PDB file of C-alpha atoms and ligand atoms in Angstrom:
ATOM      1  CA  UNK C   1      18.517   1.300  -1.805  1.00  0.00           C
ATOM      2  CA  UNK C   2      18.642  -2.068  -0.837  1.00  0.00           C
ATOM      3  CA  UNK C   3      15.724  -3.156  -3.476  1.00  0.00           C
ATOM      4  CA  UNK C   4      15.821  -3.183  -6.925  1.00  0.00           C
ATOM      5  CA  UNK C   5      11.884  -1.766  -7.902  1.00  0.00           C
ATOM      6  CA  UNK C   6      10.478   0.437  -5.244  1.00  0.00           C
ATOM      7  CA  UNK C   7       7.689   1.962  -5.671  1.00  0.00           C
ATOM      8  CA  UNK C   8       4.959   4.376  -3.860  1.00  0.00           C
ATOM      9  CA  UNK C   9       1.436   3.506  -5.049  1.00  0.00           C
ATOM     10  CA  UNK C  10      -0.386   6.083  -2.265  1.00  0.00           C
ATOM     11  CA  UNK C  11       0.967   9.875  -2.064  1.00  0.00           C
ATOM     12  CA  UNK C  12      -1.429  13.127  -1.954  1.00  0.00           C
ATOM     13  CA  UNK C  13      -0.450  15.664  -4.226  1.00  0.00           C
ATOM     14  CA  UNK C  14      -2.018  19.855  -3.224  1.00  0.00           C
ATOM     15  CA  UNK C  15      -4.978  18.633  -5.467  1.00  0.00           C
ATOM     16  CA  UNK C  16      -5.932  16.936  -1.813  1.00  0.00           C
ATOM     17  CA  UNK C  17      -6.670  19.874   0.664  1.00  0.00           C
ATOM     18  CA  UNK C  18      -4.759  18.206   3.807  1.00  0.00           C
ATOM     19  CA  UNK C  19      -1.178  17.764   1.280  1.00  0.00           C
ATOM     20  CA  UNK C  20       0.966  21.277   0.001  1.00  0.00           C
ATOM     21  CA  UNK C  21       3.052  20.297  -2.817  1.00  0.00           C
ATOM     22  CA  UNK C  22       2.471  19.997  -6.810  1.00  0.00           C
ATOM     23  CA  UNK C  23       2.414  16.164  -8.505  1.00  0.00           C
ATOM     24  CA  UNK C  24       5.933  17.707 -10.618  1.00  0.00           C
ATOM     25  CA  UNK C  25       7.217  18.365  -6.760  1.00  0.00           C
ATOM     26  CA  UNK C  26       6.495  14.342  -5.675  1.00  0.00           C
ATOM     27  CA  UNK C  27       7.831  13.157  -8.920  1.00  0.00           C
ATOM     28  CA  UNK C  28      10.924  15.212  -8.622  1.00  0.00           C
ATOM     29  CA  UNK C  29      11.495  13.577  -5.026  1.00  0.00           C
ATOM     30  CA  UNK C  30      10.664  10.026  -6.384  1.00  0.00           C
ATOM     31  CA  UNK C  31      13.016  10.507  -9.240  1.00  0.00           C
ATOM     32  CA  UNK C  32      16.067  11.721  -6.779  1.00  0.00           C
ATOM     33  CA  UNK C  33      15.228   8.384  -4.382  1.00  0.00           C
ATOM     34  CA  UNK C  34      15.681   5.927  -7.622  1.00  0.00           C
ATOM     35  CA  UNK C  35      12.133   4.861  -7.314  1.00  0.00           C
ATOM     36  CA  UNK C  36      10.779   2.927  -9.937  1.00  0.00           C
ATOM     37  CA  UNK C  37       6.830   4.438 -10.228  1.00  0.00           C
ATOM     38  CA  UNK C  38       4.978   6.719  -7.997  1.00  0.00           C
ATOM     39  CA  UNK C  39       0.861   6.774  -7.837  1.00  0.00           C
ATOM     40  CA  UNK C  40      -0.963  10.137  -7.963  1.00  0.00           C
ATOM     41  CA  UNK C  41      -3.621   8.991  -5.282  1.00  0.00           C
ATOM     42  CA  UNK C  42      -5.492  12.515  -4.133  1.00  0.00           C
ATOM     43  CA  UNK C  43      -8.598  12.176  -1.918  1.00  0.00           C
ATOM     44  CA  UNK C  44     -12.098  11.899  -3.577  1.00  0.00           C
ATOM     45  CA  UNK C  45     -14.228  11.853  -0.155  1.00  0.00           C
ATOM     46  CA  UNK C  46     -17.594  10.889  -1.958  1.00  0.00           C
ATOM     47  CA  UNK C  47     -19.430  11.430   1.224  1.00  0.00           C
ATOM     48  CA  UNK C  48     -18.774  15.017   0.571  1.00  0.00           C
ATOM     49  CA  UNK C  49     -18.260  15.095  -2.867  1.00  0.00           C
ATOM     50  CA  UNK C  50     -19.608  18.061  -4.355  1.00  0.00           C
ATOM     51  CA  UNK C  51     -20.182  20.024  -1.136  1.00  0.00           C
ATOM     52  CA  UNK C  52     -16.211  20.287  -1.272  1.00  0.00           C
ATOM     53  CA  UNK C  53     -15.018  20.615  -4.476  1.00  0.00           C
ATOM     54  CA  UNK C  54     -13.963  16.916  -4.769  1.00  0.00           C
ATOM     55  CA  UNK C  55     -15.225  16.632  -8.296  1.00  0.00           C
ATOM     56  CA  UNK C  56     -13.484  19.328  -9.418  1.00  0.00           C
ATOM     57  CA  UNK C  57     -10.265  18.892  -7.437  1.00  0.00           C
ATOM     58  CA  UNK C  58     -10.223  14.901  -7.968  1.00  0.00           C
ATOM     59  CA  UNK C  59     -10.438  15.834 -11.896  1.00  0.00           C
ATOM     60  CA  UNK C  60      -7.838  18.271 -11.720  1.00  0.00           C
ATOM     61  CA  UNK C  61      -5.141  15.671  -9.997  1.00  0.00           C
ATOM     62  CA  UNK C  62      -5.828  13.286 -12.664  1.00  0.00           C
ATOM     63  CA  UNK C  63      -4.519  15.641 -15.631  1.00  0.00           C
ATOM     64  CA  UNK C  64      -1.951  16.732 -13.319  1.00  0.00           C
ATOM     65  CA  UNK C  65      -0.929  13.022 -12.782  1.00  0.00           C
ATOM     66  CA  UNK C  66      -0.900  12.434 -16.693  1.00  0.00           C
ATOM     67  CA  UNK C  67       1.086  16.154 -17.241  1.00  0.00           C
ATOM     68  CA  UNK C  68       3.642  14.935 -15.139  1.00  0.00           C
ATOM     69  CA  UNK C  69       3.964  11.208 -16.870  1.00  0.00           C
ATOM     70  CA  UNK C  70       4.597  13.150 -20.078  1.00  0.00           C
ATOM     71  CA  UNK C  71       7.099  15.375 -18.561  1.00  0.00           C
ATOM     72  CA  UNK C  72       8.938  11.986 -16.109  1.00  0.00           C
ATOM     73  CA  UNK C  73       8.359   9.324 -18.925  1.00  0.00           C
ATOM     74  CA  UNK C  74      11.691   8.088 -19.180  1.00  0.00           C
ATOM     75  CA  UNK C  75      12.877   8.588 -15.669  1.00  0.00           C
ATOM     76  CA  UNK C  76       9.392   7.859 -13.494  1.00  0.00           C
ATOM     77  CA  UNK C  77       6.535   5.835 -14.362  1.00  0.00           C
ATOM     78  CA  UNK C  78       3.819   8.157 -13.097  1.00  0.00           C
ATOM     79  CA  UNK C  79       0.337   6.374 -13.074  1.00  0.00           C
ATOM     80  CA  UNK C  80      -3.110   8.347 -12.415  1.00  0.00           C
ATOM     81  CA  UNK C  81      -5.009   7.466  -9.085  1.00  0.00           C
ATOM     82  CA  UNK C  82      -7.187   8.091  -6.918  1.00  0.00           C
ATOM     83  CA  UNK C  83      -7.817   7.549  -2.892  1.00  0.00           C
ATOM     84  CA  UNK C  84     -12.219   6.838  -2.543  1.00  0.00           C
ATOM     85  CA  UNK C  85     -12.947   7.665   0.420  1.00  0.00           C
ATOM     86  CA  UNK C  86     -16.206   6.301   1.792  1.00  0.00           C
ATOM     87  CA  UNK C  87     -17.877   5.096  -1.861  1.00  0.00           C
ATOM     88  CA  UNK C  88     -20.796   3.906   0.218  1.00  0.00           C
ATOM     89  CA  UNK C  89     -21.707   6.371   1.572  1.00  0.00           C
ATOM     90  CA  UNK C  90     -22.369   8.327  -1.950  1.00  0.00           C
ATOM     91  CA  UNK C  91     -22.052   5.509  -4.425  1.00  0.00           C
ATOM     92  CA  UNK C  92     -23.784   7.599  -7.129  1.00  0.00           C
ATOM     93  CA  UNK C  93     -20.446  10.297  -6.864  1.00  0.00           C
ATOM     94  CA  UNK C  94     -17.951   7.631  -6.803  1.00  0.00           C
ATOM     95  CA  UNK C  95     -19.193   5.971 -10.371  1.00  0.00           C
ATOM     96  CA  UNK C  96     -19.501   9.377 -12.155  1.00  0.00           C
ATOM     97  CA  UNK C  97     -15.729  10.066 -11.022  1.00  0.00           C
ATOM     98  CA  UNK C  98     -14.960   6.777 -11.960  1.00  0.00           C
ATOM     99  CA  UNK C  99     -16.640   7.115 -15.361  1.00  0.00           C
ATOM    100  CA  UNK C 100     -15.233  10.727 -15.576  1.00  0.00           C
ATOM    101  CA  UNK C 101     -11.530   9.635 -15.098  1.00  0.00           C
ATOM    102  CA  UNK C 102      -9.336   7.041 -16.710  1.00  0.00           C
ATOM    103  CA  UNK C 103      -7.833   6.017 -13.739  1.00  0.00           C
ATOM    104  CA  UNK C 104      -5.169   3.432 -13.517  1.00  0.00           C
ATOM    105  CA  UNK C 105      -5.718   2.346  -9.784  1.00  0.00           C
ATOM    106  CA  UNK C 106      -8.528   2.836  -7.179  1.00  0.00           C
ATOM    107  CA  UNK C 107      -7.550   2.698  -3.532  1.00  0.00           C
ATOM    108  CA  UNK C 108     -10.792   2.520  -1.344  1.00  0.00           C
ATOM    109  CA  UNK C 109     -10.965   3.671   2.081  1.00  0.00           C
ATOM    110  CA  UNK C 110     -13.177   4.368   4.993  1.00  0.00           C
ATOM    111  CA  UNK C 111     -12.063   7.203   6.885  1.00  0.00           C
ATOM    112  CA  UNK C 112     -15.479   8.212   8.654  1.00  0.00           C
ATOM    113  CA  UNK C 113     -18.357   6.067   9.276  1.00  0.00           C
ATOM    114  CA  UNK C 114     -21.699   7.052   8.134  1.00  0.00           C
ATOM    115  CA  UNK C 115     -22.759  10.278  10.129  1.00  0.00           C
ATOM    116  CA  UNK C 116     -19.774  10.299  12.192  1.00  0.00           C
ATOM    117  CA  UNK C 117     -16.462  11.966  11.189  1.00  0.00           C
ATOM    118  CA  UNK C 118     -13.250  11.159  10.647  1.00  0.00           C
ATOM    119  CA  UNK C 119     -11.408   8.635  12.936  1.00  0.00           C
ATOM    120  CA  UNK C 120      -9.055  11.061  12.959  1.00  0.00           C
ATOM    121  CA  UNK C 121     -11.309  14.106  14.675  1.00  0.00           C
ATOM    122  CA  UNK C 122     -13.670  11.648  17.551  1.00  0.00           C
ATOM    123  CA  UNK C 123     -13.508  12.155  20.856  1.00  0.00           C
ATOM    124  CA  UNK C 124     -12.960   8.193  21.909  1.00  0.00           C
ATOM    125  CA  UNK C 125     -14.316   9.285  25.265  1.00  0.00           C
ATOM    126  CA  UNK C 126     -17.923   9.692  24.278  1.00  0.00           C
ATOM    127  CA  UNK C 127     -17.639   6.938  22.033  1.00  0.00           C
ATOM    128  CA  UNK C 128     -18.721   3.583  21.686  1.00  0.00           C
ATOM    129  CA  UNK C 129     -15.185   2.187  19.945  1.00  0.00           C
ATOM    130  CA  UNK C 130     -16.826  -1.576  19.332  1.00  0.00           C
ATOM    131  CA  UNK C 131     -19.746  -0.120  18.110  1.00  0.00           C
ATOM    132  CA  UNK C 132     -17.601   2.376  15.709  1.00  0.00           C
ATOM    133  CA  UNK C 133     -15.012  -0.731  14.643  1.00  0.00           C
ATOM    134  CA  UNK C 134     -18.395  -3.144  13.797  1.00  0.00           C
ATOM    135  CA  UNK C 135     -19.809  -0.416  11.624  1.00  0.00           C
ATOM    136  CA  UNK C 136     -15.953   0.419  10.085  1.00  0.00           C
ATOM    137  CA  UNK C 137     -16.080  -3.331   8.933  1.00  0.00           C
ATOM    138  CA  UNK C 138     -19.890  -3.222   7.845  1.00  0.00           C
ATOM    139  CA  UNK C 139     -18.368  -0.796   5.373  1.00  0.00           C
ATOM    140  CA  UNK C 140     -15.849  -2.270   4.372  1.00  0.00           C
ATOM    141  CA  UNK C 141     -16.900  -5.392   3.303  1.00  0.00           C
ATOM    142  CA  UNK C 142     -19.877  -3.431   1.920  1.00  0.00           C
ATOM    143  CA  UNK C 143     -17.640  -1.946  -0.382  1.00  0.00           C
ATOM    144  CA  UNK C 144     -15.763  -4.697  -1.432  1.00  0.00           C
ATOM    145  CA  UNK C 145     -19.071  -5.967  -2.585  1.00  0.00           C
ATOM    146  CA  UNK C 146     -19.386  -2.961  -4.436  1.00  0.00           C
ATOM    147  CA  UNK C 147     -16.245  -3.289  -5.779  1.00  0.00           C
ATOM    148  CA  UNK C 148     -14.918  -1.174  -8.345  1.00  0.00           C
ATOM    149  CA  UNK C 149     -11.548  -0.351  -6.977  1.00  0.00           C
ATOM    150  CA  UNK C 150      -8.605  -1.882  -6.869  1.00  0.00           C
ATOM    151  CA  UNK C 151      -6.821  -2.359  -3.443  1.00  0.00           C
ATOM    152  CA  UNK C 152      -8.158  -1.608   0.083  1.00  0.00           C
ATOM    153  CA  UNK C 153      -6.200   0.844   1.767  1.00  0.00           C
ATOM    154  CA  UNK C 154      -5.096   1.116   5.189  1.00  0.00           C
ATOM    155  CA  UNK C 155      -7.184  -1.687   6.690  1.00  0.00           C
ATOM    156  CA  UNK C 156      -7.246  -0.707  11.072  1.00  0.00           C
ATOM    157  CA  UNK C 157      -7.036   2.469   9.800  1.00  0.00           C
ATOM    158  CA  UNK C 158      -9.155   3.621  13.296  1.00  0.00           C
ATOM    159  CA  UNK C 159      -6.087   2.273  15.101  1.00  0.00           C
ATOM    160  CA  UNK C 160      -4.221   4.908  13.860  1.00  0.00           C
ATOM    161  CA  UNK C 161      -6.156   6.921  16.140  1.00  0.00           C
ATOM    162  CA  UNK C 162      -7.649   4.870  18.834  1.00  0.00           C
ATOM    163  CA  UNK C 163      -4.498   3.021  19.797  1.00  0.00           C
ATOM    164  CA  UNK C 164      -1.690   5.184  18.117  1.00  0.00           C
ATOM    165  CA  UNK C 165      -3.210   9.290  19.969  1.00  0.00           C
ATOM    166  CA  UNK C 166      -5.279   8.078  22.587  1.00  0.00           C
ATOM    167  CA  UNK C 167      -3.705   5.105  23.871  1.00  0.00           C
ATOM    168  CA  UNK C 168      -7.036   3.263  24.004  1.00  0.00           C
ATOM    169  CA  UNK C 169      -6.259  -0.732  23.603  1.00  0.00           C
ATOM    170  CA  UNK C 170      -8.160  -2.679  21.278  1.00  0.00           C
ATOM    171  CA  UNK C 171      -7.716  -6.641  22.048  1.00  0.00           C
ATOM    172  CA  UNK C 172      -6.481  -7.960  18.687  1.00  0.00           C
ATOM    173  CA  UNK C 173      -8.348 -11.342  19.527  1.00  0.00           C
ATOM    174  CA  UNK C 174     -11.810  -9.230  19.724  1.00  0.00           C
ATOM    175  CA  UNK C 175     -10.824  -8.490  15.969  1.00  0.00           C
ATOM    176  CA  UNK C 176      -9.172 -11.378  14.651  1.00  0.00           C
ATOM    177  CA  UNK C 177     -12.524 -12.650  12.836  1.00  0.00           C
ATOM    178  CA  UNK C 178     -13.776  -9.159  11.395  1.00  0.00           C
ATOM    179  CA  UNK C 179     -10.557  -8.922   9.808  1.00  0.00           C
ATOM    180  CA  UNK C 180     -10.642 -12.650   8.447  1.00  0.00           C
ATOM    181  CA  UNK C 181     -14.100 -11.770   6.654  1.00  0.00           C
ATOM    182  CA  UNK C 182     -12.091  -8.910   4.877  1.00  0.00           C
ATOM    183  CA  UNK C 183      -9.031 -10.699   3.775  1.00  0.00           C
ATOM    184  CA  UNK C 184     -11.221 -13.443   2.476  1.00  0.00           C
ATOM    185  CA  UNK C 185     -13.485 -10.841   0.596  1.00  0.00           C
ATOM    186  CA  UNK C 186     -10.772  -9.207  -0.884  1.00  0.00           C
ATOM    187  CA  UNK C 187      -9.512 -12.146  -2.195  1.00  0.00           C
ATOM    188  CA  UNK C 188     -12.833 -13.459  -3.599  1.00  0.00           C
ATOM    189  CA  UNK C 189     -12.792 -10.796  -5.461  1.00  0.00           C
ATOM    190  CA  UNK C 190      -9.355 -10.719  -6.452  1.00  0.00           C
ATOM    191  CA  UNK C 191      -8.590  -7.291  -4.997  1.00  0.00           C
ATOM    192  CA  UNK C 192      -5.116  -5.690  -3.519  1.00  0.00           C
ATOM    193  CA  UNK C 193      -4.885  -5.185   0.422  1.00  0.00           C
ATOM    194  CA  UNK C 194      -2.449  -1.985   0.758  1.00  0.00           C
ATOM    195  CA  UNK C 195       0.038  -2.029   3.081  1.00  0.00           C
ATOM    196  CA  UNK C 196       0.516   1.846   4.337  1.00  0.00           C
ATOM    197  CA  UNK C 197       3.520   2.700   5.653  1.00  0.00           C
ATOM    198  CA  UNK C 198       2.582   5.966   7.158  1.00  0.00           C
ATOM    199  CA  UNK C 199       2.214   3.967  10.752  1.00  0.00           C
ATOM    200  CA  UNK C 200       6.143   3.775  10.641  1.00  0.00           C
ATOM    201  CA  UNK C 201       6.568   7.672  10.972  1.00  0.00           C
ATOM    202  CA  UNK C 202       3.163   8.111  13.179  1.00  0.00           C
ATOM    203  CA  UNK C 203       3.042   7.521  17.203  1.00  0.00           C
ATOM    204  CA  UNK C 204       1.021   3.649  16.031  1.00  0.00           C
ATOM    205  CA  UNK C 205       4.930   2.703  15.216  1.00  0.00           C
ATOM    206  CA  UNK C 206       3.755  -0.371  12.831  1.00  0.00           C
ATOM    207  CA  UNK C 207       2.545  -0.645   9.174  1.00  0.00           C
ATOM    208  CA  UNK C 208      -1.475  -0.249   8.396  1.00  0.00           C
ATOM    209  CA  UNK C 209      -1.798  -3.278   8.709  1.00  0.00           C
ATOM    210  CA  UNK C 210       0.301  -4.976  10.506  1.00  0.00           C
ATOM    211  CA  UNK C 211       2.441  -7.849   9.968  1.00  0.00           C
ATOM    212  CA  UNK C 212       0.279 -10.307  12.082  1.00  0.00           C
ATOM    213  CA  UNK C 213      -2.897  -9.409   9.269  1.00  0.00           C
ATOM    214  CA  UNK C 214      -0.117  -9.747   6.027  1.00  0.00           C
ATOM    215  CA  UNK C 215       0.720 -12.990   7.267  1.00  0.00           C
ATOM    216  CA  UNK C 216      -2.857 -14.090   7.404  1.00  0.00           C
ATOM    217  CA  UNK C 217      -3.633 -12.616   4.209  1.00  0.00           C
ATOM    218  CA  UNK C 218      -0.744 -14.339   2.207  1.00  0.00           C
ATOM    219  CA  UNK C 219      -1.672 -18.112   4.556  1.00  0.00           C
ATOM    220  CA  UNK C 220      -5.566 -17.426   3.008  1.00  0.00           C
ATOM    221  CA  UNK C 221      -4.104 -17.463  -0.636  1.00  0.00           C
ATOM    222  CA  UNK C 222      -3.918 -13.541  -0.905  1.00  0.00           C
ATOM    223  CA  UNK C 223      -1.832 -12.655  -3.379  1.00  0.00           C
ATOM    224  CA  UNK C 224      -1.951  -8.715  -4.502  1.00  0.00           C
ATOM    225  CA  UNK C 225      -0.391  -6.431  -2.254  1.00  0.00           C
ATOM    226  CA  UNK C 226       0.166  -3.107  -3.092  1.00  0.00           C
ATOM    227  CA  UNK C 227       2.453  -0.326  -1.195  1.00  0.00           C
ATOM    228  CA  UNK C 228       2.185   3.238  -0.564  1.00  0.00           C
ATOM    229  CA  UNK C 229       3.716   5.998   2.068  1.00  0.00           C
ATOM    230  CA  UNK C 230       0.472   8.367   2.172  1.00  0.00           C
ATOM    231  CA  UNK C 231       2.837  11.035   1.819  1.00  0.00           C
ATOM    232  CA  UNK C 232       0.758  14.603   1.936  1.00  0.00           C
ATOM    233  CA  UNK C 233       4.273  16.282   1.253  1.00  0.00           C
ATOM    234  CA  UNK C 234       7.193  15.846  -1.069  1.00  0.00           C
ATOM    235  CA  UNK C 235       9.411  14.985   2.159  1.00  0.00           C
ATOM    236  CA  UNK C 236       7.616  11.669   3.001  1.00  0.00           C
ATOM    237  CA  UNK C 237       7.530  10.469  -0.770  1.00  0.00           C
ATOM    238  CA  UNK C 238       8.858   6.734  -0.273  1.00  0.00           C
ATOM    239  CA  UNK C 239       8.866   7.171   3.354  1.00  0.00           C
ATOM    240  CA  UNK C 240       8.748   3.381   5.336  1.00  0.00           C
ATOM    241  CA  UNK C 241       8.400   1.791   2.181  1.00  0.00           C
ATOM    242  CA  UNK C 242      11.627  -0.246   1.795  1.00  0.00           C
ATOM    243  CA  UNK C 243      10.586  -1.144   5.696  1.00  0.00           C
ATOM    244  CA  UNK C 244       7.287  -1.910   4.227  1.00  0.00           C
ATOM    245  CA  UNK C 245       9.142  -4.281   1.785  1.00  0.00           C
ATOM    246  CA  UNK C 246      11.284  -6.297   4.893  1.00  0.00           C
ATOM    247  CA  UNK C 247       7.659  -6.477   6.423  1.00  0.00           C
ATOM    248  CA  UNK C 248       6.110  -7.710   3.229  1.00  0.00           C
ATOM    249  CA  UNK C 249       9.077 -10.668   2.986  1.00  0.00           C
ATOM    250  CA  UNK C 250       8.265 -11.527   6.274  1.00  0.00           C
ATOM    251  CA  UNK C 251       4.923 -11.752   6.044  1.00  0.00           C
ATOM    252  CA  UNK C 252       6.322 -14.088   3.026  1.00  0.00           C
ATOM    253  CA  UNK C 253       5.624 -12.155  -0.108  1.00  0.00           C
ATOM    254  CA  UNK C 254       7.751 -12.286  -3.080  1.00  0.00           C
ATOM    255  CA  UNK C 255       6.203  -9.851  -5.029  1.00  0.00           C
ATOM    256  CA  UNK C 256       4.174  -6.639  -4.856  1.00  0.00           C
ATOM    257  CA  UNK C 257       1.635  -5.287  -7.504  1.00  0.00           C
ATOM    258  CA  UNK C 258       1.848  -1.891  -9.046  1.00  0.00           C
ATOM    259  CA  UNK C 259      -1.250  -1.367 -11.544  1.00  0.00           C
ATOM    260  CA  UNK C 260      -1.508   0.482 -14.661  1.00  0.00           C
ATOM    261  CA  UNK C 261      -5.158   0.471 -16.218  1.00  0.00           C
ATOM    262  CA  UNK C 262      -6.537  -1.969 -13.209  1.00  0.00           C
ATOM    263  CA  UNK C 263      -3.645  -4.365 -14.184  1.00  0.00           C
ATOM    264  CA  UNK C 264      -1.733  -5.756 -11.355  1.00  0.00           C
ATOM    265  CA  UNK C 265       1.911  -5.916 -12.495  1.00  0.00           C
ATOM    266  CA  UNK C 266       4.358  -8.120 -10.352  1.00  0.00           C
ATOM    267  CA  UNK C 267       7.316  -6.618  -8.638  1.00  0.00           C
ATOM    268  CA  UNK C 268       9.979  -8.462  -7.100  1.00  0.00           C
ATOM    269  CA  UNK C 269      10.683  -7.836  -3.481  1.00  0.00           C
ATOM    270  CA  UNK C 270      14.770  -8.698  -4.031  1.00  0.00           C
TER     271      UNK C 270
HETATM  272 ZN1   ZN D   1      -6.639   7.475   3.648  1.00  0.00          ZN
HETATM  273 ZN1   ZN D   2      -4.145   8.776   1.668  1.00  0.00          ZN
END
């Protein structure tokens, strides 16, 4: 590997219904790539939280996480996470999780809007995409008002979807200040911007975000970045990240954060 500490801060163990394989299964594959921690981040989708099992299933991957730091310590550090999805949307779920689990990093994420579903499943020809991206950042920055998580994942996550499957162009310009608001929110509150690497194995072809929004980030004084593959199978665990890392010194970062108990801990990127 061409980098000394690399680590995955964002993979979905079968305790998320969309990923297959066992937290020992992603340590095992971290531990034969040399990486230096790997984050248990399943899905908690608070919008649906007990309707589907999430407080069962979210409770479940954080004793799995900790079973499998007993059984890595030594050769992994394993931390327990967890990916909120849409806190805003049930706020009420995502603080009895939070209170329920010792978690050592939150991810946030918006991955539906209120009363609309997933990016992933809209049919962008009866939609409204500038209506949908408005409301996307509404809740956002919503959230990082809220704020009790760590680092924002995959910020343009709807690009994924919009731009990456159906080829619909969004004018970065239209964007540009919606995206500024963020960055300076999350730094206001002295909270991590992710940078995803799933985009490098998906049609989109570029990190979530991209380097033009890392650059920005880093120029507004942001500081905590944190990295992760979104790996839903042991295959993909530390997929794009050492990419992610050339982006990241680009972007002119010379360190990324890996937390343990909400601490941000300072990796070099070297
Ligand atoms: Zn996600
Ligand atoms: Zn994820």
């Amino acid at each position: 590997m061409k980098y000394r500490y690399v680590s995955d801060s964002h993979i979905h163990t079968d305790c998320s219904r969309d990923a297959s394989d066992p937290a020992m299964m992603m340590c095992e594959s971290a531990v034969r790539l040399g990486l230096y921690s790997l984050t248990v981040t399943d899905h908690c989708e608070c919008n649906v939280y007990s309707e589907e099992g999430y407080d069962k299933s979210t409770l479940q991957s954080y004793f799995e996480a900790k079973k499998a730091a007993a059984v890595f310590g030594g050769r992994l550090h394993v931390f327990a996470g967890v990916e909120l999805g849409q806190p805003m949307q049930n706020r009420q779920a995502a603080e009895k999780i939070l209170d329920a689990c010792g978690f050592d990093f939150v991810l946030a994420s918006v991955h539906n809007i209120k009363n609309k579903e997933d990016f992933y499943s809209l049919n962008y020809s009866c939609e409204d995409v500038d209506r949908l991206l408005e409301r996307y950042f509404d809740e956002i920055l919503e959230t990082i008002d809220w704020g009790r998580f760590d680092s924002l994942a995959h910020l343009t996550y709807p690009w994924r979807y919009i731009v990456g499957e159906h080829h619909i162009a969004i004018p970065a310009e239209r964007w540009k200040g919606r995206i500024e608001e963020v960055l300076k929110a999350l730094i206001k509150r002295e909270k991590a911007l992710e940078i995803n690497t799933s985009g490098f194995r998906q049609s989109l072809g570029v990190s979530i975000p991209d380097l033009p929004i890392l650059e920005r980030y880093r120029e507004l004084g942001g500081k905590l970045i944190t990295i992760g593959s979104d790996a839903h199978r042991w295959a993909d665990v530390g997929a794009g990240i050492e990419q992610g890392m050339n982006v990241l010194q680009k972007a002119g970062f010379s360190h990324y954060m890996v937390y343990e108990s909400h601490q941000p801990n300072a990796l070099p990127i070297g």
